[in-house]
Amino acid sequence: QVDLMESGGGSVQTGGSLRLSCAASGFPDNWHCMGWFRQAPGKEREWVSTVDIWGGTFYTSSVRGRFTISKDKADNALTLQMNSLKPEDTAMYYCASKRGLGCSDSLTQLIADYWGQGTQVTVSS
């Protein structure tokens, strides 16, 4: 059983920064992708960023250049450094994982094996 727990959310002003963390446990190996997602009030959950099996990183266009995803190979801890935050970044942020080949594509379609409980990010103007 894989457990994911997010932390690091909070309230910041426009232009500020936050660093989200996702503590992970229970992975049998590194044959999986991990990603960040967000859901704003009244909107559908959307994919934000993924790190794939080989360490490749991918971002949705609205955050590219502002957000940086990284994963610690030793303990699978996932982070999301968010800079130049905007009010439209306000959402509940979730981490998730998907095992196996094709996992990166799966995560972009919100198909995951495990999800965390989320951490709230609020950006005020």
Coordinates of N, CA, C and O in Angstrom, one line a residue:
Q1 N 0.8 -1.2 0.0 CA 0.0 0.0 0.0 C 0.9 1.3 0.0 O 1.8 1.4 0.8
V2 N 0.7 2.1 -1.0 CA 1.4 3.4 -1.1 C 0.6 4.4 -0.4 O -0.6 4.6 -0.5
D3 N 1.3 5.2 0.4 CA 0.7 6.4 1.1 C 1.4 7.6 0.6 O 2.6 7.7 0.6
L4 N 0.6 8.6 0.4 CA 1.0 10.0 -0.1 C 0.4 11.0 0.8 O -0.8 11.0 1.1
M5 N 1.3 11.9 1.3 CA 0.8 13.0 2.2 C 1.4 14.3 1.8 O 2.6 14.5 1.9
E6 N 0.6 15.3 1.4 CA 1.1 16.6 1.0 C 1.2 17.5 2.2 O 0.5 17.4 3.2
S7 N 2.1 18.5 2.0 CA 2.2 19.5 3.0 C 2.8 20.7 2.3 O 3.3 20.7 1.2
G8 N 2.8 21.9 3.0 CA 3.5 23.1 2.5 C 2.6 24.1 1.9 O 3.0 25.2 1.5
G9 N 1.3 23.8 1.9 CA 0.3 24.8 1.4 C 0.2 26.0 2.3 O 0.7 26.0 3.4
G10 N -0.4 27.0 1.8 CA -0.6 28.2 2.6 C -1.2 29.4 1.8 O -1.7 29.2 0.7
S11 N -1.1 30.5 2.4 CA -1.6 31.8 1.8 C -0.5 32.7 1.5 O 0.3 33.0 2.4
V12 N -0.4 33.2 0.3 CA 0.6 34.1 -0.1 C 0.0 35.2 -1.0 O -1.1 35.0 -1.5
Q13 N 0.7 36.3 -1.2 CA 0.3 37.3 -2.1 C 0.8 37.0 -3.5 O 1.8 36.2 -3.7
T14 N 0.2 37.7 -4.5 CA 0.6 37.6 -5.9 C 2.1 37.8 -6.0 O 2.6 38.8 -5.4
G15 N 2.8 36.9 -6.7 CA 4.3 37.1 -6.9 C 5.1 36.3 -5.9 O 6.3 36.2 -6.0
G16 N 4.4 35.8 -4.8 CA 5.1 35.0 -3.8 C 5.4 33.6 -4.2 O 5.1 33.2 -5.4
S17 N 6.0 32.9 -3.3 CA 6.5 31.5 -3.6 C 6.0 30.6 -2.4 O 5.8 31.0 -1.3
L18 N 5.8 29.3 -2.8 CA 5.5 28.3 -1.9 C 6.2 27.0 -2.4 O 6.4 26.8 -3.6
R19 N 6.5 26.1 -1.4 CA 7.1 24.9 -1.8 C 6.3 23.8 -1.2 O 6.1 23.6 0.0
L20 N 5.7 23.0 -2.1 CA 4.8 21.9 -1.6 C 5.7 20.6 -1.6 O 6.6 20.4 -2.4
S21 N 5.4 19.8 -0.6 CA 6.0 18.5 -0.4 C 5.0 17.4 -0.4 O 3.9 17.6 0.1
C22 N 5.4 16.2 -0.9 CA 4.6 15.0 -0.8 C 5.4 13.9 -0.3 O 6.3 13.4 -1.0
A23 N 5.2 13.5 0.9 CA 5.9 12.4 1.6 C 5.3 11.1 1.1 O 4.0 11.0 1.1
A24 N 6.1 10.2 0.6 CA 5.6 8.9 0.1 C 6.2 7.7 0.8 O 7.4 7.8 1.2
S25 N 5.4 6.7 0.9 CA 5.9 5.5 1.5 C 5.2 4.3 0.9 O 4.1 4.4 0.3
G26 N 5.8 3.1 0.9 CA 5.2 1.9 0.4 C 5.6 1.6 -1.0 O 5.1 0.5 -1.5
F27 N 6.3 2.4 -1.7 CA 6.7 2.0 -3.1 C 7.7 0.8 -3.1 O 8.7 0.9 -2.4
P28 N 7.5 -0.2 -3.9 CA 8.4 -1.4 -3.9 C 9.6 -1.1 -4.7 O 10.7 -1.7 -4.4
D29 N 9.6 -0.1 -5.6 CA 10.8 0.2 -6.4 C 10.5 1.6 -7.0 O 9.6 2.3 -6.6
N30 N 11.3 2.0 -8.0 CA 11.2 3.3 -8.6 C 10.5 3.3 -9.9 O 10.5 4.2 -10.7
W31 N 9.8 2.2 -10.2 CA 9.1 2.0 -11.5 C 7.7 2.7 -11.5 O 6.7 2.0 -11.7
H32 N 7.7 4.0 -11.3 CA 6.5 4.7 -11.3 C 6.7 6.2 -11.6 O 7.9 6.7 -11.5
C33 N 5.7 6.9 -12.0 CA 5.7 8.3 -12.2 C 4.9 8.9 -11.0 O 4.1 8.3 -10.4
M34 N 5.3 10.2 -10.7 CA 4.5 11.0 -9.7 C 4.2 12.3 -10.3 O 4.9 12.8 -11.1
G35 N 3.1 12.9 -9.8 CA 2.7 14.1 -10.3 C 1.9 15.0 -9.4 O 1.5 14.5 -8.3
W36 N 1.8 16.2 -9.8 CA 1.0 17.2 -9.0 C -0.3 17.6 -9.8 O -0.2 17.7 -11.0
F37 N -1.3 17.8 -9.1 CA -2.6 18.2 -9.7 C -3.2 19.2 -8.8 O -2.8 19.4 -7.6
R38 N -4.2 19.9 -9.3 CA -4.9 20.9 -8.5 C -6.4 21.0 -8.9 O -6.8 20.7 -10.0
Q39 N -7.2 21.5 -7.9 CA -8.6 21.6 -8.2 C -9.0 22.9 -7.5 O -9.0 23.0 -6.3
A40 N -9.5 23.8 -8.3 CA -10.0 25.1 -7.8 C -11.5 24.9 -7.5 O -12.2 24.1 -8.1
P41 N -12.1 25.7 -6.6 CA -13.5 25.6 -6.3 C -14.4 25.7 -7.5 O -14.2 26.7 -8.3
G42 N -15.3 24.8 -7.7 CA -16.2 24.8 -8.8 C -15.6 24.4 -10.1 O -16.3 24.5 -11.2
K43 N -14.3 23.9 -10.1 CA -13.7 23.5 -11.4 C -13.2 22.1 -11.3 O -13.2 21.5 -10.2
E44 N -13.0 21.5 -12.4 CA -12.5 20.1 -12.4 C -11.0 20.1 -12.0 O -10.3 21.0 -12.2
R45 N -10.6 18.9 -11.5 CA -9.2 18.7 -11.2 C -8.4 18.7 -12.5 O -8.8 18.2 -13.5
E46 N -7.2 19.3 -12.4 CA -6.4 19.4 -13.6 C -5.0 19.0 -13.3 O -4.5 19.1 -12.1
W47 N -4.3 18.5 -14.3 CA -2.9 18.0 -14.2 C -2.0 19.3 -14.2 O -2.3 20.2 -14.9
V48 N -1.0 19.3 -13.3 CA -0.1 20.4 -13.2 C 1.3 20.0 -13.7 O 1.9 20.7 -14.6
S49 N 1.8 18.9 -13.2 CA 3.2 18.5 -13.5 C 3.5 17.1 -13.2 O 2.8 16.5 -12.3
T50 N 4.4 16.5 -13.9 CA 4.8 15.1 -13.7 C 6.3 14.9 -13.8 O 7.0 15.6 -14.5
V51 N 6.8 14.0 -13.0 CA 8.2 13.5 -13.1 C 8.1 12.0 -13.5 O 7.4 11.3 -12.8
D52 N 8.7 11.6 -14.6 CA 8.5 10.2 -15.0 C 9.5 9.3 -14.4 O 10.3 9.6 -13.6
I53 N 9.4 8.0 -14.9 CA 10.3 7.0 -14.4 C 11.8 7.3 -14.5 O 12.6 7.0 -13.6
W54 N 12.1 8.0 -15.6 CA 13.5 8.3 -15.8 C 13.9 9.7 -15.4 O 15.0 10.1 -15.7
G55 N 13.1 10.4 -14.7 CA 13.4 11.7 -14.2 C 13.0 12.8 -15.1 O 13.3 14.0 -14.7
G56 N 12.4 12.5 -16.2 CA 11.9 13.6 -17.1 C 10.8 14.4 -16.4 O 10.0 13.8 -15.7
T57 N 10.8 15.7 -16.7 CA 9.7 16.5 -16.1 C 8.9 17.2 -17.1 O 9.3 17.5 -18.2
F58 N 7.6 17.3 -16.8 CA 6.6 17.9 -17.7 C 5.7 18.8 -16.9 O 5.4 18.6 -15.8
Y59 N 5.2 19.9 -17.6 CA 4.4 20.9 -17.0 C 3.2 21.3 -17.9 O 3.4 21.4 -19.1
T60 N 2.1 21.6 -17.3 CA 1.1 22.2 -18.0 C 1.5 23.7 -18.4 O 2.3 24.3 -17.7
S61 N 1.1 24.2 -19.5 CA 1.6 25.4 -20.0 C 1.4 26.6 -19.1 O 2.3 27.5 -19.0
S62 N 0.4 26.6 -18.3 CA 0.1 27.8 -17.4 C 1.1 27.9 -16.3 O 1.2 28.9 -15.6
V63 N 1.9 26.8 -16.0 CA 2.9 26.9 -14.9 C 4.3 26.8 -15.3 O 5.2 27.0 -14.5
R64 N 4.5 26.4 -16.6 CA 5.8 26.2 -17.1 C 6.7 27.5 -16.9 O 6.2 28.6 -17.3
G65 N 7.9 27.3 -16.4 CA 8.7 28.5 -16.1 C 8.5 29.1 -14.8 O 9.4 29.9 -14.3
R66 N 7.5 28.7 -14.1 CA 7.2 29.2 -12.7 C 7.3 28.1 -11.7 O 7.7 28.4 -10.5
F67 N 6.9 26.9 -12.0 CA 6.9 25.8 -11.1 C 8.0 24.8 -11.5 O 8.3 24.7 -12.7
T68 N 8.6 24.2 -10.5 CA 9.6 23.2 -10.7 C 9.3 21.9 -9.9 O 9.1 22.0 -8.6
I69 N 9.2 20.8 -10.5 CA 8.9 19.5 -9.8 C 10.2 18.8 -9.7 O 11.1 18.8 -10.5
S70 N 10.3 18.1 -8.5 CA 11.5 17.2 -8.3 C 11.1 16.1 -7.4 O 10.2 16.1 -6.7
K71 N 11.9 15.0 -7.6 CA 11.6 13.8 -6.8 C 13.0 13.2 -6.2 O 13.9 13.1 -7.0
D72 N 12.9 12.9 -5.0 CA 14.1 12.3 -4.3 C 14.1 10.8 -4.6 O 13.1 10.1 -4.2
K73 N 15.1 10.3 -5.3 CA 15.1 8.9 -5.7 C 15.2 8.0 -4.4 O 14.8 6.8 -4.5
A74 N 15.8 8.5 -3.4 CA 16.0 7.6 -2.2 C 14.7 7.3 -1.5 O 14.5 6.2 -1.1
D75 N 13.9 8.3 -1.3 CA 12.6 8.1 -0.5 C 11.4 8.4 -1.3 O 10.3 8.4 -0.7
N76 N 11.5 8.8 -2.6 CA 10.4 9.1 -3.4 C 9.6 10.4 -3.0 O 8.5 10.6 -3.4
A77 N 10.2 11.2 -2.1 CA 9.6 12.4 -1.7 C 9.5 13.3 -2.9 O 10.5 13.5 -3.7
L78 N 8.3 13.9 -3.1 CA 8.0 14.8 -4.3 C 7.9 16.2 -3.8 O 7.3 16.4 -2.8
T79 N 8.4 17.1 -4.6 CA 8.3 18.5 -4.2 C 7.8 19.3 -5.4 O 8.0 18.9 -6.6
L80 N 7.2 20.4 -5.2 CA 6.8 21.4 -6.2 C 7.1 22.8 -5.7 O 6.5 23.3 -4.8
Q81 N 8.2 23.3 -6.3 CA 8.5 24.7 -6.0 C 7.7 25.6 -6.9 O 7.8 25.5 -8.1
M82 N 6.9 26.5 -6.3 CA 6.0 27.4 -7.0 C 6.5 28.8 -6.8 O 6.4 29.3 -5.7
N83 N 6.9 29.5 -7.9 CA 7.3 30.9 -7.8 C 6.4 31.7 -8.7 O 5.6 31.2 -9.5
S84 N 6.4 33.0 -8.5 CA 5.6 34.0 -9.2 C 4.2 33.6 -9.2 O 3.5 33.5 -10.2
L85 N 3.7 33.3 -8.0 CA 2.3 32.8 -7.9 C 1.3 33.8 -8.3 O 1.5 35.0 -8.1
K86 N 0.2 33.3 -8.9 CA -0.9 34.2 -9.4 C -2.2 33.8 -8.7 O -2.3 32.6 -8.2
P87 N -3.2 34.7 -8.6 CA -4.5 34.3 -8.0 C -5.1 33.1 -8.6 O -5.7 32.3 -8.0
E88 N -4.9 32.9 -9.9 CA -5.4 31.7 -10.6 C -4.7 30.4 -10.3 O -5.2 29.3 -10.7
D89 N -3.7 30.5 -9.5 CA -3.1 29.3 -9.0 C -3.7 28.8 -7.7 O -3.4 27.7 -7.2
T90 N -4.7 29.6 -7.2 CA -5.4 29.2 -6.0 C -6.2 27.9 -6.2 O -7.0 27.8 -7.2
A91 N -5.9 26.9 -5.4 CA -6.6 25.6 -5.5 C -6.1 24.6 -4.4 O -5.2 24.9 -3.7
M92 N -6.8 23.5 -4.3 CA -6.3 22.4 -3.5 C -5.3 21.6 -4.4 O -5.6 21.3 -5.6
Y93 N -4.1 21.4 -3.9 CA -3.1 20.7 -4.7 C -2.9 19.3 -4.1 O -2.8 19.0 -2.9
Y94 N -2.8 18.3 -5.1 CA -2.7 16.9 -4.8 C -1.5 16.3 -5.4 O -1.2 16.7 -6.6
C95 N -0.9 15.3 -4.8 CA 0.1 14.5 -5.4 C -0.5 13.2 -5.7 O -1.5 12.7 -5.0
A96 N 0.0 12.5 -6.7 CA -0.5 11.2 -7.1 C 0.6 10.4 -7.7 O 1.7 10.9 -8.2
S97 N 0.4 9.1 -7.8 CA 1.4 8.2 -8.5 C 0.8 7.2 -9.4 O -0.4 6.8 -9.2
K98 N 1.5 6.8 -10.4 CA 1.0 5.8 -11.3 C 2.2 4.9 -11.7 O 3.3 5.4 -12.0
R99 N 2.0 3.6 -11.6 CA 3.1 2.6 -11.8 C 3.1 2.1 -13.3 O 2.1 2.0 -13.9
G100 N 4.3 1.9 -13.8 CA 4.5 1.2 -15.0 C 4.7 2.1 -16.2 O 4.6 3.3 -16.2
L101 N 5.0 1.4 -17.4 CA 5.2 2.1 -18.6 C 3.9 2.8 -19.0 O 2.8 2.4 -18.7
G102 N 4.1 4.0 -19.6 CA 2.9 4.8 -19.9 C 2.4 5.6 -18.8 O 1.3 6.3 -18.9
C103 N 3.0 5.6 -17.6 CA 2.5 6.2 -16.4 C 2.4 7.7 -16.6 O 1.5 8.4 -16.1
S104 N 3.4 8.3 -17.3 CA 3.3 9.7 -17.5 C 2.1 10.2 -18.3 O 1.4 11.1 -17.9
D105 N 1.8 9.5 -19.4 CA 0.6 9.8 -20.1 C -0.7 9.6 -19.3 O -1.6 10.4 -19.4
S106 N -0.7 8.6 -18.5 CA -1.8 8.3 -17.6 C -2.1 9.5 -16.7 O -3.2 9.9 -16.5
L107 N -1.0 9.9 -16.0 CA -1.2 11.0 -15.1 C -1.7 12.3 -15.7 O -2.5 13.0 -15.1
T108 N -1.3 12.6 -16.9 CA -1.8 13.8 -17.6 C -3.3 13.6 -17.9 O -4.0 14.6 -18.0
Q109 N -3.8 12.4 -17.9 CA -5.2 12.1 -18.0 C -5.9 11.9 -16.7 O -7.0 11.4 -16.6
L110 N -5.2 12.2 -15.6 CA -5.7 12.1 -14.3 C -6.0 10.7 -13.9 O -6.8 10.4 -13.0
I111 N -5.3 9.7 -14.5 CA -5.4 8.3 -14.1 C -4.2 8.0 -13.2 O -3.1 8.0 -13.7
A112 N -4.5 7.6 -12.0 CA -3.5 7.4 -11.0 C -3.8 6.2 -10.2 O -5.0 5.8 -10.1
D113 N -2.8 5.6 -9.6 CA -3.0 4.5 -8.7 C -3.3 5.0 -7.3 O -4.2 4.4 -6.5
Y114 N -2.7 6.0 -6.8 CA -2.8 6.5 -5.5 C -2.8 8.1 -5.5 O -2.1 8.7 -6.3
W115 N -3.6 8.6 -4.6 CA -3.7 10.0 -4.4 C -3.5 10.4 -3.0 O -3.8 9.7 -2.1
G116 N -2.9 11.6 -2.8 CA -2.9 12.2 -1.4 C -4.2 12.9 -1.1 O -5.1 12.9 -1.9
Q117 N -4.2 13.5 0.1 CA -5.4 14.1 0.6 C -5.5 15.6 0.2 O -6.5 16.2 0.3
G118 N -4.3 16.2 -0.2 CA -4.4 17.5 -0.7 C -3.9 18.6 0.3 O -3.9 18.3 1.5
T119 N -3.4 19.7 -0.2 CA -3.0 20.8 0.6 C -3.4 22.1 -0.1 O -3.3 22.2 -1.3
Q120 N -4.0 23.0 0.6 CA -4.6 24.2 0.1 C -3.5 25.3 -0.2 O -2.7 25.6 0.7
V121 N -3.6 25.9 -1.4 CA -2.8 27.0 -1.8 C -3.8 28.2 -2.1 O -4.7 28.0 -2.9
T122 N -3.5 29.3 -1.5 CA -4.4 30.5 -1.7 C -3.4 31.7 -2.1 O -2.6 32.0 -1.3
V123 N -3.7 32.3 -3.2 CA -2.9 33.4 -3.7 C -3.8 34.6 -3.8 O -4.8 34.6 -4.5
S124 N -3.5 35.6 -3.0 CA -4.3 36.8 -3.0 C -3.7 37.9 -3.8 O -2.5 38.0 -3.9
S125 N -4.6 38.7 -4.4 CA -4.1 39.8 -5.3 C -3.8 41.1 -4.5 O -4.1 41.2 -3.3

